[in-house]
Tab-separated table of C-alpha atoms in Angstrom:
chain	number	residue	atom	x	y	z
M	724	MET	CA	0.000	0.000	0.000
M	725	ASN	CA	1.677	3.194	-1.227
M	726	ALA	CA	0.943	6.745	-0.144
M	727	GLU	CA	2.244	10.147	-1.147
M	728	ILE	CA	2.461	13.341	0.861
M	729	ILE	CA	2.104	16.775	-0.718
M	730	THR	CA	2.926	19.849	1.364
M	731	ILE	CA	1.699	23.170	0.038
M	732	GLY	CA	3.194	26.527	1.013
M	733	ASP	CA	5.728	29.055	-0.213
M	734	GLU	CA	7.023	29.325	3.350
M	735	ILE	CA	8.424	25.789	3.121
M	736	LEU	CA	10.164	26.361	-0.198
M	737	ILE	CA	11.905	29.563	0.892
M	738	GLY	CA	13.093	27.971	4.134
M	739	GLN	CA	10.941	30.130	6.388
M	740	ILE	CA	9.612	27.024	8.166
M	741	VAL	CA	10.762	23.410	8.336
M	742	ASP	CA	8.386	20.746	7.050
M	743	THR	CA	7.891	18.621	10.172
M	744	ASN	CA	4.415	17.552	9.055
M	745	SER	CA	5.707	15.100	6.454
M	746	VAL	CA	7.987	13.439	9.003
M	747	PHE	CA	5.108	12.893	11.414
M	748	ILE	CA	2.696	11.656	8.747
M	749	ALA	CA	5.243	9.262	7.246
M	750	LYS	CA	6.012	7.731	10.655
M	751	GLU	CA	2.343	7.286	11.501
M	752	LEU	CA	1.520	5.733	8.125
M	753	ASN	CA	4.456	3.364	8.443
M	754	LYS	CA	3.112	2.100	11.768
M	755	ILE	CA	-0.041	0.823	10.062
M	756	GLY	CA	1.724	-0.724	7.069
M	757	VAL	CA	1.444	2.141	4.577
M	758	SER	CA	4.657	2.975	2.725
M	759	VAL	CA	5.264	6.562	1.663
M	760	TYR	CA	6.378	6.495	-1.969
M	761	GLN	CA	7.163	10.182	-2.351
M	762	ILE	CA	7.014	13.509	-0.493
M	763	THR	CA	6.554	16.656	-2.574
M	764	SER	CA	6.643	20.305	-1.495
M	765	ILE	CA	5.039	22.811	-3.856
M	766	GLN	CA	4.046	26.467	-4.063
M	767	ASP	CA	0.582	27.892	-3.441
M	768	ASP	CA	0.127	27.821	-7.200
M	769	LYS	CA	-2.835	26.245	-9.011
M	770	GLU	CA	-0.888	24.679	-11.861
M	771	HIS	CA	1.736	23.226	-9.525
M	772	ILE	CA	-0.965	21.761	-7.281
M	773	LEU	CA	-2.874	20.257	-10.210
M	774	THR	CA	0.283	18.657	-11.605
M	775	ALA	CA	1.250	17.249	-8.205
M	776	LEU	CA	-2.221	15.782	-7.660
M	777	LYS	CA	-2.266	14.173	-11.121
M	778	GLU	CA	1.172	12.609	-10.683
M	779	ALA	CA	0.435	11.403	-7.154
M	780	LYS	CA	-2.792	9.751	-8.298
M	781	SER	CA	-0.871	7.743	-10.892
M	782	ARG	CA	1.409	6.295	-8.213
M	783	ALA	CA	-0.452	6.031	-4.911
M	784	LYS	CA	-3.694	4.812	-3.385
M	785	ILE	CA	-3.579	7.434	-0.628
M	786	VAL	CA	-2.539	11.057	-1.130
M	787	ILE	CA	-2.276	13.265	1.944
M	788	ILE	CA	-2.104	17.017	1.375
M	789	THR	CA	-1.205	19.547	4.063
M	790	GLY	CA	-1.419	23.316	3.947
M	791	GLY	CA	-3.210	25.923	1.897
M	792	LEU	CA	-6.476	25.744	3.836
M	793	GLY	CA	-6.326	29.142	5.515
M	794	PRO	CA	-8.992	31.815	5.048
M	795	THR	CA	-6.850	34.232	3.016
M	796	LYS	CA	-6.685	34.617	-0.766
M	797	ASP	CA	-3.247	33.011	-1.074
M	798	ASP	CA	-4.630	29.696	0.243
M	799	ILE	CA	-6.113	28.115	-2.880
M	800	THR	CA	-6.038	24.405	-2.074
M	801	LYS	CA	-9.811	23.886	-1.758
M	802	HIS	CA	-10.572	25.654	-5.046
M	803	THR	CA	-7.849	23.705	-6.846
M	804	LEU	CA	-9.028	20.397	-5.401
M	805	CYS	CA	-12.500	21.153	-6.726
M	806	GLU	CA	-11.083	21.780	-10.192
M	807	PHE	CA	-9.071	18.551	-10.096
M	808	LEU	CA	-11.979	16.462	-8.775
M	809	GLU	CA	-14.593	18.223	-10.949
M	810	ASP	CA	-16.491	19.330	-7.857
M	811	THR	CA	-17.832	22.555	-6.368
M	812	LEU	CA	-17.585	24.182	-2.950
M	813	ILE	CA	-20.640	24.207	-0.706
M	814	GLU	CA	-21.184	25.552	2.789
M	815	ASN	CA	-21.079	22.770	5.375
M	816	LYS	CA	-23.450	23.614	8.244
M	817	GLN	CA	-21.546	21.441	10.711
M	818	VAL	CA	-18.248	23.189	9.971
M	819	LEU	CA	-19.868	26.636	10.145
M	820	LYS	CA	-21.360	25.826	13.541
M	821	HIS	CA	-17.923	24.668	14.721
M	822	VAL	CA	-16.272	27.884	13.508
M	823	GLU	CA	-18.926	29.992	15.200
M	824	GLY	CA	-18.420	28.048	18.425
M	825	LEU	CA	-14.648	28.620	18.363
M	826	PHE	CA	-15.101	32.360	17.857
M	827	ALA	CA	-17.712	32.572	20.609
M	828	LYS	CA	-15.349	30.803	23.000
M	829	TYR	CA	-11.954	32.316	22.148
M	830	TYR	CA	-12.649	35.548	20.238
M	831	LYS	CA	-15.645	37.049	22.053
M	832	ASP	CA	-14.744	40.616	21.128
M	833	LYS	CA	-14.001	39.848	17.484
M	834	PRO	CA	-16.871	39.617	14.965
M	835	LEU	CA	-17.027	36.585	12.698
M	836	SER	CA	-16.132	37.893	9.238
M	837	GLN	CA	-17.118	36.430	5.889
M	838	ILE	CA	-13.527	35.318	5.415
M	839	ASN	CA	-13.797	33.218	8.567
M	840	LYS	CA	-17.192	31.865	7.514
M	841	ASN	CA	-15.614	30.738	4.242
M	842	GLN	CA	-13.710	28.098	6.213
M	843	ALA	CA	-17.017	26.188	6.122
M	844	LEU	CA	-16.815	25.902	2.310
M	845	VAL	CA	-15.820	22.356	1.349
M	846	PRO	CA	-16.053	20.248	-1.828
M	847	SER	CA	-19.576	18.841	-2.087
M	848	LYS	CA	-18.349	15.241	-2.395
M	849	ALA	CA	-15.880	15.484	0.501
M	850	GLU	CA	-16.342	13.764	3.832
M	851	VAL	CA	-15.564	16.363	6.482
M	852	LEU	CA	-13.070	15.469	9.207
M	853	GLN	CA	-13.771	17.861	12.076
M	854	ASN	CA	-10.749	19.815	13.231
M	855	ASP	CA	-11.155	20.014	17.009
M	856	PHE	CA	-8.398	22.623	17.364
M	857	GLY	CA	-8.938	24.947	14.422
M	858	THR	CA	-11.349	26.358	11.869
M	859	ALA	CA	-10.058	24.581	8.742
M	860	PRO	CA	-11.617	21.106	8.508
M	861	GLY	CA	-9.894	18.015	7.202
M	862	MET	CA	-11.421	16.553	4.043
M	863	TRP	CA	-11.543	12.939	2.814
M	864	MET	CA	-12.209	12.687	-0.929
M	865	VAL	CA	-12.322	9.661	-3.241
M	866	ASN	CA	-11.429	9.875	-6.911
M	867	GLY	CA	-11.366	6.585	-8.764
M	868	GLU	CA	-9.205	4.206	-6.742
M	869	THR	CA	-7.314	6.976	-4.930
M	870	VAL	CA	-8.191	8.663	-1.663
M	871	PHE	CA	-7.195	12.305	-1.277
M	872	VAL	CA	-6.976	13.644	2.287
M	873	SER	CA	-6.567	17.396	2.719
M	874	LEU	CA	-5.420	18.628	6.131
M	875	PRO	CA	-4.495	22.000	7.665
M	876	GLY	CA	-0.796	22.757	7.804
M	877	VAL	CA	-0.748	23.831	11.479
M	878	PRO	CA	1.179	20.917	13.062
M	879	PHE	CA	-0.899	20.329	16.199
M	880	GLU	CA	-4.130	20.503	14.197
M	881	MET	CA	-2.769	18.116	11.569
M	882	LYS	CA	-1.451	15.631	14.144
M	883	ASN	CA	-4.784	15.389	15.916
M	884	LEU	CA	-6.608	14.798	12.628
M	885	ILE	CA	-4.113	12.137	11.530
M	886	THR	CA	-4.269	10.149	14.758
M	887	THR	CA	-7.986	10.457	15.552
M	888	LYS	CA	-9.588	10.598	12.101
M	889	VAL	CA	-7.337	9.657	9.185
M	890	LEU	CA	-5.489	6.572	10.445
M	891	PRO	CA	-8.638	4.839	11.747
M	892	LYS	CA	-10.330	5.372	8.355
M	893	ILE	CA	-7.340	3.999	6.458
M	894	ILE	CA	-7.199	0.926	8.702
M	895	ASN	CA	-10.921	0.381	8.231
M	896	GLN	CA	-10.957	0.774	4.439
M	897	PHE	CA	-7.661	-0.747	3.291
M	898	LYS	CA	-5.931	-4.079	3.827
M	899	CYS	CA	-2.399	-3.090	4.780
M	900	PRO	CA	0.640	-5.331	5.243
M	901	TYR	CA	2.599	-5.398	8.476
M	902	ILE	CA	5.833	-3.430	8.729
M	903	ILE	CA	8.171	-4.297	11.602
M	904	HIS	CA	11.245	-2.258	12.545
M	905	LYS	CA	13.978	-2.736	15.097
M	906	THR	CA	16.903	-0.403	15.511
M	907	ILE	CA	20.252	-1.084	17.154
M	908	ILE	CA	22.352	1.878	18.321
M	909	THR	CA	26.124	1.781	17.906
M	910	TYR	CA	28.674	4.310	19.111
M	911	GLY	CA	32.340	4.832	18.442
M	912	ILE	CA	32.538	3.237	14.969
M	913	GLY	CA	31.927	4.704	11.531
M	914	GLU	CA	29.430	3.593	8.907
M	915	SER	CA	32.023	2.150	6.497
M	916	ALA	CA	33.785	0.186	9.252
M	917	LEU	CA	30.456	-1.253	10.351
M	918	ALA	CA	29.579	-2.199	6.789
M	919	GLU	CA	32.829	-4.122	6.417
M	920	ARG	CA	32.160	-6.100	9.592
M	921	LEU	CA	28.598	-6.890	8.564
M	922	GLU	CA	29.089	-7.636	4.869
M	923	ASP	CA	28.682	-11.438	5.018
M	924	TRP	CA	25.720	-11.273	7.411
M	925	GLU	CA	24.008	-8.573	5.343
M	926	MET	CA	24.399	-10.607	2.129
M	927	ASN	CA	22.527	-13.512	3.759
M	928	LEU	CA	19.511	-11.606	5.112
M	929	PRO	CA	16.079	-13.013	4.159
M	930	ASN	CA	14.747	-11.241	1.061
M	931	PHE	CA	11.934	-9.604	3.067
M	932	VAL	CA	14.331	-8.125	5.651
M	933	LYS	CA	16.175	-4.916	4.818
M	934	LEU	CA	19.046	-3.181	6.625
M	935	ALA	CA	19.478	0.591	6.693
M	936	TYR	CA	22.512	2.467	8.029
M	937	LEU	CA	21.469	5.707	9.751
M	938	PRO	CA	24.680	7.587	10.568
M	939	SER	CA	24.928	10.763	12.593
M	940	LEU	CA	27.749	12.464	14.414
M	941	GLY	CA	29.330	9.987	16.813
M	942	LYS	CA	26.842	7.150	16.294
M	943	VAL	CA	25.280	4.870	13.709
M	944	ARG	CA	21.818	3.349	14.018
M	945	LEU	CA	21.193	0.059	12.247
M	946	ARG	CA	17.534	-0.347	11.368
M	947	LEU	CA	16.186	-3.748	10.398
M	948	SER	CA	12.831	-3.681	8.588
M	949	ALA	CA	10.538	-6.482	7.477
M	950	LYS	CA	7.323	-6.196	5.484
M	951	GLY	CA	4.729	-8.894	4.847
M	952	GLU	CA	1.348	-10.427	5.627
M	953	ASN	CA	2.337	-12.672	8.563
M	954	LYS	CA	3.134	-10.473	11.559
M	955	GLN	CA	4.590	-13.196	13.797
M	956	GLU	CA	6.842	-14.436	11.002
M	957	LEU	CA	8.208	-10.920	10.584
M	958	ILE	CA	8.782	-10.480	14.330
M	959	ASP	CA	10.590	-13.838	14.595
M	960	ALA	CA	12.801	-13.045	11.613
M	961	ILE	CA	13.735	-9.606	12.916
M	962	ASP	CA	14.490	-10.984	16.394
M	963	GLU	CA	16.699	-13.717	14.927
M	964	GLU	CA	18.687	-11.284	12.786
M	965	CYS	CA	19.054	-8.833	15.685
M	966	ALA	CA	20.535	-11.627	17.799
M	967	LYS	CA	23.054	-12.408	15.028
M	968	LEU	CA	23.871	-8.732	14.707
M	969	ASN	CA	24.471	-8.332	18.428
M	970	ARG	CA	26.918	-11.251	18.399
M	971	LEU	CA	28.872	-9.671	15.556
M	972	ILE	CA	29.207	-6.148	16.976
M	973	SER	CA	28.531	-6.490	20.708
M	974	ASP	CA	31.561	-4.303	21.470
M	975	VAL	CA	29.971	-1.211	19.901
M	976	VAL	CA	26.271	-1.809	20.618
M	977	TYR	CA	24.771	0.510	23.236
M	978	GLY	CA	21.195	-0.676	23.147
M	979	MET	CA	18.082	-1.211	21.125
M	980	GLU	CA	15.641	1.457	20.157
M	981	ASP	CA	12.153	1.056	18.864
M	982	GLU	CA	12.899	4.435	17.371
M	983	GLU	CA	14.095	5.182	20.915
M	984	SER	CA	17.003	7.559	21.415
M	985	ILE	CA	19.941	7.086	23.743
M	986	GLU	CA	18.564	9.772	26.067
M	987	MET	CA	15.468	7.614	26.513
M	988	VAL	CA	17.651	4.562	27.180
M	989	ILE	CA	19.521	6.575	29.824
M	990	ALA	CA	16.217	7.800	31.258
M	991	SER	CA	15.115	4.192	31.704
M	992	LEU	CA	18.417	3.225	33.308
M	993	LEU	CA	18.380	6.116	35.774
M	994	THR	CA	14.736	5.542	36.636
M	995	ASN	CA	15.103	1.788	37.115
M	996	LYS	CA	18.259	2.177	39.214
M	997	LYS	CA	16.787	5.133	41.131
M	998	ARG	CA	19.781	7.318	40.262
M	999	SER	CA	19.958	11.022	39.419
M	1000	LEU	CA	21.898	13.239	37.028
M	1001	ALA	CA	23.235	16.797	36.762
M	1002	THR	CA	25.327	18.578	34.144
M	1003	ALA	CA	27.960	21.295	33.967
M	1004	GLU	CA	28.503	22.426	30.387
M	1005	SER	CA	30.871	24.808	28.711
M	1006	PHE	CA	31.191	24.716	24.901
M	1007	THR	CA	28.095	22.473	24.531
M	1008	GLY	CA	26.059	25.430	25.806
M	1009	GLY	CA	23.323	23.490	27.592
M	1010	LYS	CA	22.610	21.106	24.718
M	1011	ILE	CA	23.110	18.035	26.910
M	1012	ALA	CA	20.620	19.340	29.474
M	1013	ASN	CA	18.228	20.233	26.683
M	1014	VAL	CA	18.304	16.703	25.282
M	1015	VAL	CA	17.907	15.170	28.753
M	1016	THR	CA	14.881	17.310	29.575
M	1017	SER	CA	13.238	16.588	26.216
M	1018	VAL	CA	12.258	13.180	27.628
M	1019	PRO	CA	8.908	13.229	29.448
M	1020	GLY	CA	9.372	12.540	33.157
M	1021	ALA	CA	12.961	13.811	33.256
M	1022	SER	CA	12.227	15.704	36.463
M	1023	SER	CA	12.289	12.404	38.360
M	1024	TYR	CA	16.020	11.919	37.728
M	1025	PHE	CA	17.483	15.168	36.356
M	1026	LYS	CA	18.492	17.604	39.103
M	1027	GLY	CA	19.761	20.589	37.145
M	1028	SER	CA	22.503	22.150	35.050
M	1029	VAL	CA	25.037	24.967	35.002
M	1030	VAL	CA	26.172	26.423	31.689
M	1031	SER	CA	29.541	27.871	32.593
M	1032	TYR	CA	30.497	29.099	29.160
M	1033	ALA	CA	33.063	31.714	30.161
M	1034	THR	CA	36.132	31.062	32.244
M	1035	GLU	CA	34.840	33.460	34.916
M	1036	ALA	CA	31.683	31.372	35.250
M	1037	LYS	CA	33.746	28.274	35.882
M	1038	GLU	CA	35.592	30.143	38.606
M	1039	ASN	CA	32.735	32.126	40.162
M	1040	VAL	CA	29.781	29.758	39.768
M	1041	LEU	CA	31.320	26.288	39.749
M	1042	ARG	CA	34.170	27.362	42.021
M	1043	VAL	CA	36.815	25.665	39.902
M	1044	PRO	CA	40.065	26.826	41.579
M	1045	LYS	CA	41.786	29.552	39.600
M	1046	GLU	CA	45.129	27.897	40.127
M	1047	VAL	CA	43.827	24.686	38.480
M	1048	ILE	CA	42.766	26.653	35.419
M	1049	GLU	CA	46.068	28.576	35.294
M	1050	LYS	CA	48.112	25.408	35.679
M	1051	HIS	CA	46.255	23.113	33.299
M	1052	SER	CA	44.262	25.497	31.015
M	1053	VAL	CA	40.503	25.915	30.962
M	1054	VAL	CA	40.315	23.142	28.340
M	1055	SER	CA	41.843	20.283	30.276
M	1056	GLU	CA	41.118	17.030	32.055
M	1057	ALA	CA	41.652	18.655	35.436
M	1058	VAL	CA	39.033	21.348	34.805
M	1059	ALA	CA	36.518	18.886	33.337
M	1060	LYS	CA	36.843	16.679	36.421
M	1061	GLU	CA	36.417	19.639	38.766
M	1062	MET	CA	33.300	20.737	36.893
M	1063	ALA	CA	31.759	17.274	37.125
M	1064	LEU	CA	32.493	16.934	40.829
M	1065	VAL	CA	31.086	20.367	41.649
M	1066	ALA	CA	27.916	19.747	39.622
M	1067	LYS	CA	27.403	16.419	41.370
M	1068	LYS	CA	27.815	18.048	44.775
M	1069	MET	CA	25.853	21.209	43.926
M	1070	PHE	CA	22.778	19.270	42.821
M	1071	ASN	CA	23.276	16.286	45.127
M	1072	SER	CA	23.086	13.894	42.191
M	1073	ASP	CA	24.479	10.402	41.693
M	1074	PHE	CA	26.004	11.179	38.288
M	1075	ALA	CA	27.176	14.347	36.583
M	1076	ILE	CA	28.387	15.161	33.080
M	1077	ALA	CA	30.882	17.946	32.456
M	1078	THR	CA	32.187	19.289	29.164
M	1079	THR	CA	34.961	21.722	28.358
M	1080	GLY	CA	36.565	22.178	24.986
M	1081	ASN	CA	37.377	24.368	22.047
M	1082	ALA	CA	34.666	24.164	19.380
M	1083	GLY	CA	36.159	26.990	17.327
M	1084	PRO	CA	36.433	28.866	15.149
M	1085	THR	CA	39.084	30.555	17.378
M	1086	LYS	CA	40.955	29.194	20.372
M	1087	GLY	CA	39.340	31.473	22.959
M	1088	ASP	CA	40.757	31.326	26.505
M	1089	SER	CA	42.811	28.205	25.847
M	1090	ASN	CA	45.706	27.292	23.604
M	1091	ALA	CA	44.134	23.896	22.919
M	1092	GLU	CA	43.645	23.131	19.243
M	1093	VAL	CA	40.192	23.701	17.803
M	1094	GLY	CA	38.238	20.461	18.200
M	1095	THR	CA	39.909	19.478	21.472
M	1096	VAL	CA	37.283	18.276	23.946
M	1097	PHE	CA	37.303	16.882	27.476
M	1098	ILE	CA	34.240	15.052	28.785
M	1099	ALA	CA	34.053	13.971	32.418
M	1100	ILE	CA	31.532	11.738	34.159
M	1101	ALA	CA	31.277	11.887	37.941
M	1102	THR	CA	29.893	8.643	39.366
M	1103	PRO	CA	29.040	7.612	42.924
M	1104	LYS	CA	32.631	6.322	43.282
M	1105	GLU	CA	34.957	8.231	40.937
M	1106	VAL	CA	35.364	10.681	38.076
M	1107	VAL	CA	36.299	9.409	34.636
M	1108	CYS	CA	37.449	11.744	31.902
M	1109	GLU	CA	38.404	11.327	28.260
M	1110	GLU	CA	40.044	13.633	25.747
M	1111	PHE	CA	38.825	13.743	22.156
M	1112	MET	CA	39.708	15.487	18.909
M	1113	MET	CA	36.338	16.195	17.283
M	1114	GLY	CA	37.498	18.037	14.150
M	1115	ALA	CA	37.380	21.654	13.084
M	1116	GLN	CA	33.721	22.330	12.239
M	1117	ARG	CA	31.939	23.928	15.187
M	1118	GLU	CA	28.530	22.277	14.863
M	1119	ARG	CA	30.091	18.861	14.341
M	1120	VAL	CA	32.298	19.303	17.404
M	1121	VAL	CA	29.324	20.135	19.605
M	1122	GLU	CA	27.013	17.428	18.247
M	1123	LYS	CA	29.646	14.693	18.381
M	1124	SER	CA	30.518	15.715	21.925
M	1125	VAL	CA	26.893	15.548	23.081
M	1126	ASN	CA	26.574	12.045	21.648
M	1127	LYS	CA	29.887	10.963	23.173
M	1128	ALA	CA	28.835	12.296	26.571
M	1129	PHE	CA	25.710	10.143	26.510
M	1130	GLU	CA	27.733	7.128	25.382
M	1131	MET	CA	30.144	7.578	28.302
M	1132	LEU	CA	27.312	8.168	30.782
M	1133	GLN	CA	25.460	5.039	29.720
M	1134	LYS	CA	28.574	2.945	30.159
M	1135	GLU	CA	29.111	4.290	33.694
M	1136	ILE	CA	25.480	3.844	34.735
M	1137	LEU	CA	25.634	0.202	33.631
M	1138	ASN	CA	28.534	-0.321	36.034
M	1139	PHE	CA	26.246	0.382	39.028
């Protein structure tokens, strides 16, 4: 079962916003066995929309369109859909009542204009999908053997419509295969080195099992996918291949993820072991704390963070002795260890991460080469610290260091 996603909006094409809608929709469709064949972003232009709809219909059974449903003149999706489907717009009483209710509740002092009332205009043959959080309704339209679903581009409105309206209808109307994924996280080894180690195993995978390498700075995820009609057969095959894979690369595997990140793995470890964490960051600028707190429930194990970016902050806030900095340099093992110990004590945590380094483009307060990084982990018993050379590109240095910090932390938590 193939689907296509069409996102409409000049703001996407000029880089004013990032298209997160397609990512969400593709993931949700994949969960129910629908494969996304293509994602297309186009202008708010009638001819472009018509061409995209025609091409998508030739390839997919389900076409999901987001954007272009606003009340202003530049949003032309509904009119263009009517032209493509040879339909006309009519006023839907249910949608109009919903729009009037929203204005009465949230915009009491603002009169309902004709432009707002026009949100109730929908193609006459469309099945309306009520948008609980906005005025633009979702629309389910059938043309031949293809279903066209038009949704508002506002992410939280679109997500609610996908999960509560669209997916249940797809499941009810289409027979979809099962798609099973499992992902193994590796750290400390590059994609090409992994591929060399796995070449023989990969060549002998069952024909319905596929391997994807998903590299990022400091880590590579290996995603195994299987697609077919027999769910248990797929699960058994994936489990068997994951076991083989673990035996081949156990030295670099840091866990499984059902699309679960290492911060979620660490969250589970800290929660299960009833341990806590704090951070003291310099060149990473709070990114480690930001990733930690992105996990729901982080307050149960994360105590707090200090971003001591400047040397004075390390001295005045973290109380790193000035003589230690003068003797060893602000980018050094000694300073990283002091930062970790102070953070652990300051927040009364079981573990603490500390980072100090030179991300560039200039050397700053240290003579250390650009890319030099020290990461320290304070544990209930000791402080471990490692030095790394992360390269010369600032963003890569920071991102690789964040990933390496989590890798080191996970290893230390597993020791307790």
